[in-house]
Amino acid sequence: MLELRDVQAYYGNIQALKGISLNVQVGEIVTLVGSNGAGKSTTLMTISSVVPVRSGSITFLGKDITKVATDKVVSMGITQVPEGRMIFPALTVLENLRMGGYLRKDKAGLKEDEERAFEMFPILKERRKQYGGTLSGGEQQMLAIGRALMARPKLLLLDEPSLGLAPIVVENIFDVIVQINKEGTTVLLVEQNAQMALQIAHRGYVLETGLVTMSGKASDLLEDPKVQTAYLGMD
Amino acid sequence: MLEQQLINGLTLGLIYALIAVGYTMVYGVIQLINFAHGEIYMLGAFFCVTFITAAGLPFYAAIFMAILCCILCGILLDIIAYRPLRKAPRLAALITAIGMSIFLQNVALMIWGSRSRPFPQTALPPFFREKALVLGDVSLTWLQLFIFAVAIIMMIGLYLTINKTRIGTAMRALAQNKTAASLMGINVNYVISFTFALGSAMGAVAGILVSVYYNTLYPTMGYTAGVKAFAAAVLGGIGSVPGAMVGGVVLGVAETLGAGYVSSLYRDGVAYAVMIAVIIFRPSGILGKSVIDKA
């Protein structure tokens, strides 16, 4: 479905990605784990065309999207829940959701998906007239996910959905991710919380300083001694 | 006397407000003070007069055509001058904006000459100069009433566009977080063009109203009006559309009262003194943003 081939990207003169190759198949949850600065977020941002690709290629459903503009990438079916959630603070919860469905014209379907988001996260329904900026971190994360789903993506990119959230909220969010995937959305999940990410993922990639150092079935990575010491906090 | 000054001040203030929203909206979406916005206002007046004198269009048709031309100018201004600098340091875009202001002023000088000219009175509806309302020694002309009506209708229209439509919500989203907006599938450049179009339409109308009100237009008229309207936008809180509206009215009234009660020589001085005072005590402006974001 999605394939990155030897993708390199820079921030100014600093090379953030030194040649990332990975793929995501239809129906999977694939996770990218690794420590701070490994290039996980940058990888998602190159897929969304927010960070330009210096060399290498990205293909989605057989089409080259390496140089396709961000809004076109979204219209092809890839949406992102960015790191830090990036809720619009001075738009209401409902307006935030509607921005998620910005490119869609089918009013009935949009209404339906609004209801679906409110079913998934009932707290958002209560707060639908509140400004996004007044929500708690967990609520903002729920809103960010609900918003990204409003575009009915084929592939959902999630960047650190657990960041800064209480463990109970994190579990709720991860349950939702599994549910979204079961309902047919393919997921590419970036997480520092490698334990949780590998538990729900089918496959995983380990990133270190802009390179893929390991990859395989998520269950195998969970058992791997190197992964255990470096990312799962085991000795 | 005071009532009359207030009415005159309000007329002027509403016009400043029309121009000021153009500054504030563009600042909101791309953090640029578009110093060439005053020239769009000036072009509005010249286009309108040209459509009347050279093309023989009736007054209202000429206004409509002038608005369309200014929308086009505003969009082109962004595409040609500012878009290539979107990722450049802000100072580069700011200098370019000043450059475009001077450039457009000189283009107008080349085309229309430097002398100020009257607005063709025969094209105006004849009742404009008549009094619509007389209460004691206070009077309101039909023209003033027309300016009130047009300005207020345009403000309401703008408010509804920004707050109730899909593209307006996209504008606000873009102003709050550009990356997030593009991740929603919003075509950022399209929304920016739309913002310039909206601001230019409002500016064009202001230019036409002023040239009718004072019965004069000249190529450098955009400079003073532009600086005043920019001051109004800052006074109201740059980036805030209701702020620009309030700021415009406050500035217009302050200026008229200053001219009436202090000295007509100090009209600008009084206006700026009010602005400086507000900025000292409330640096974010009257309705400046204080967005709450807990997370």
mmCIF file of C-alpha atoms in Angstrom, chain B residues 23 33 38 54 85-86 91 102 121 129 151 168 181 189 192-193 197 201 206 212 216-218 228 232 248 288:
data_model
loop_
_atom_site.group_PDB
_atom_site.id
_atom_site.type_symbol
_atom_site.label_atom_id
_atom_site.label_comp_id
_atom_site.label_asym_id
_atom_site.label_seq_id
_atom_site.Cartn_x
_atom_site.Cartn_y
_atom_site.Cartn_z
ATOM 1 C CA TYR B 23 -4.414 44.343 7.179
ATOM 2 C CA ILE B 33 1.927 43.532 7.328
ATOM 3 C CA GLY B 38 -3.315 51.097 1.081
ATOM 4 C CA ALA B 54 -13.695 56.219 -19.678
ATOM 5 C CA LEU B 85 9.034 34.677 -0.076
ATOM 6 C CA ARG B 86 6.735 32.477 2.007
ATOM 7 C CA LEU B 91 11.785 40.975 7.193
ATOM 8 C CA ILE B 102 5.857 52.419 -3.616
ATOM 9 C CA GLN B 121 -20.347 64.332 -9.408
ATOM 10 C CA ARG B 129 -25.624 65.550 -0.712
ATOM 11 C CA ALA B 151 -19.747 49.520 5.702
ATOM 12 C CA GLY B 168 -13.832 31.021 6.445
ATOM 13 C CA ALA B 181 -4.352 23.155 8.286
ATOM 14 C CA ASN B 189 -2.147 29.019 -1.092
ATOM 15 C CA ILE B 192 -4.296 32.828 1.328
ATOM 16 C CA SER B 193 -5.452 34.078 -2.093
ATOM 17 C CA ALA B 197 -9.366 38.788 -2.232
ATOM 18 C CA ALA B 201 -12.682 43.943 -1.870
ATOM 19 C CA ALA B 206 -13.312 52.023 1.328
ATOM 20 C CA VAL B 212 -16.883 60.227 -2.922
ATOM 21 C CA THR B 216 -11.078 63.860 -4.249
ATOM 22 C CA LEU B 217 -8.657 61.126 -5.251
ATOM 23 C CA TYR B 218 -4.911 61.103 -5.846
ATOM 24 C CA LYS B 228 -4.081 55.061 9.719
ATOM 25 C CA ALA B 232 -6.426 50.993 13.697
ATOM 26 C CA GLY B 248 -11.120 51.758 13.043
ATOM 27 C CA GLY B 288 -6.073 41.380 21.028
#
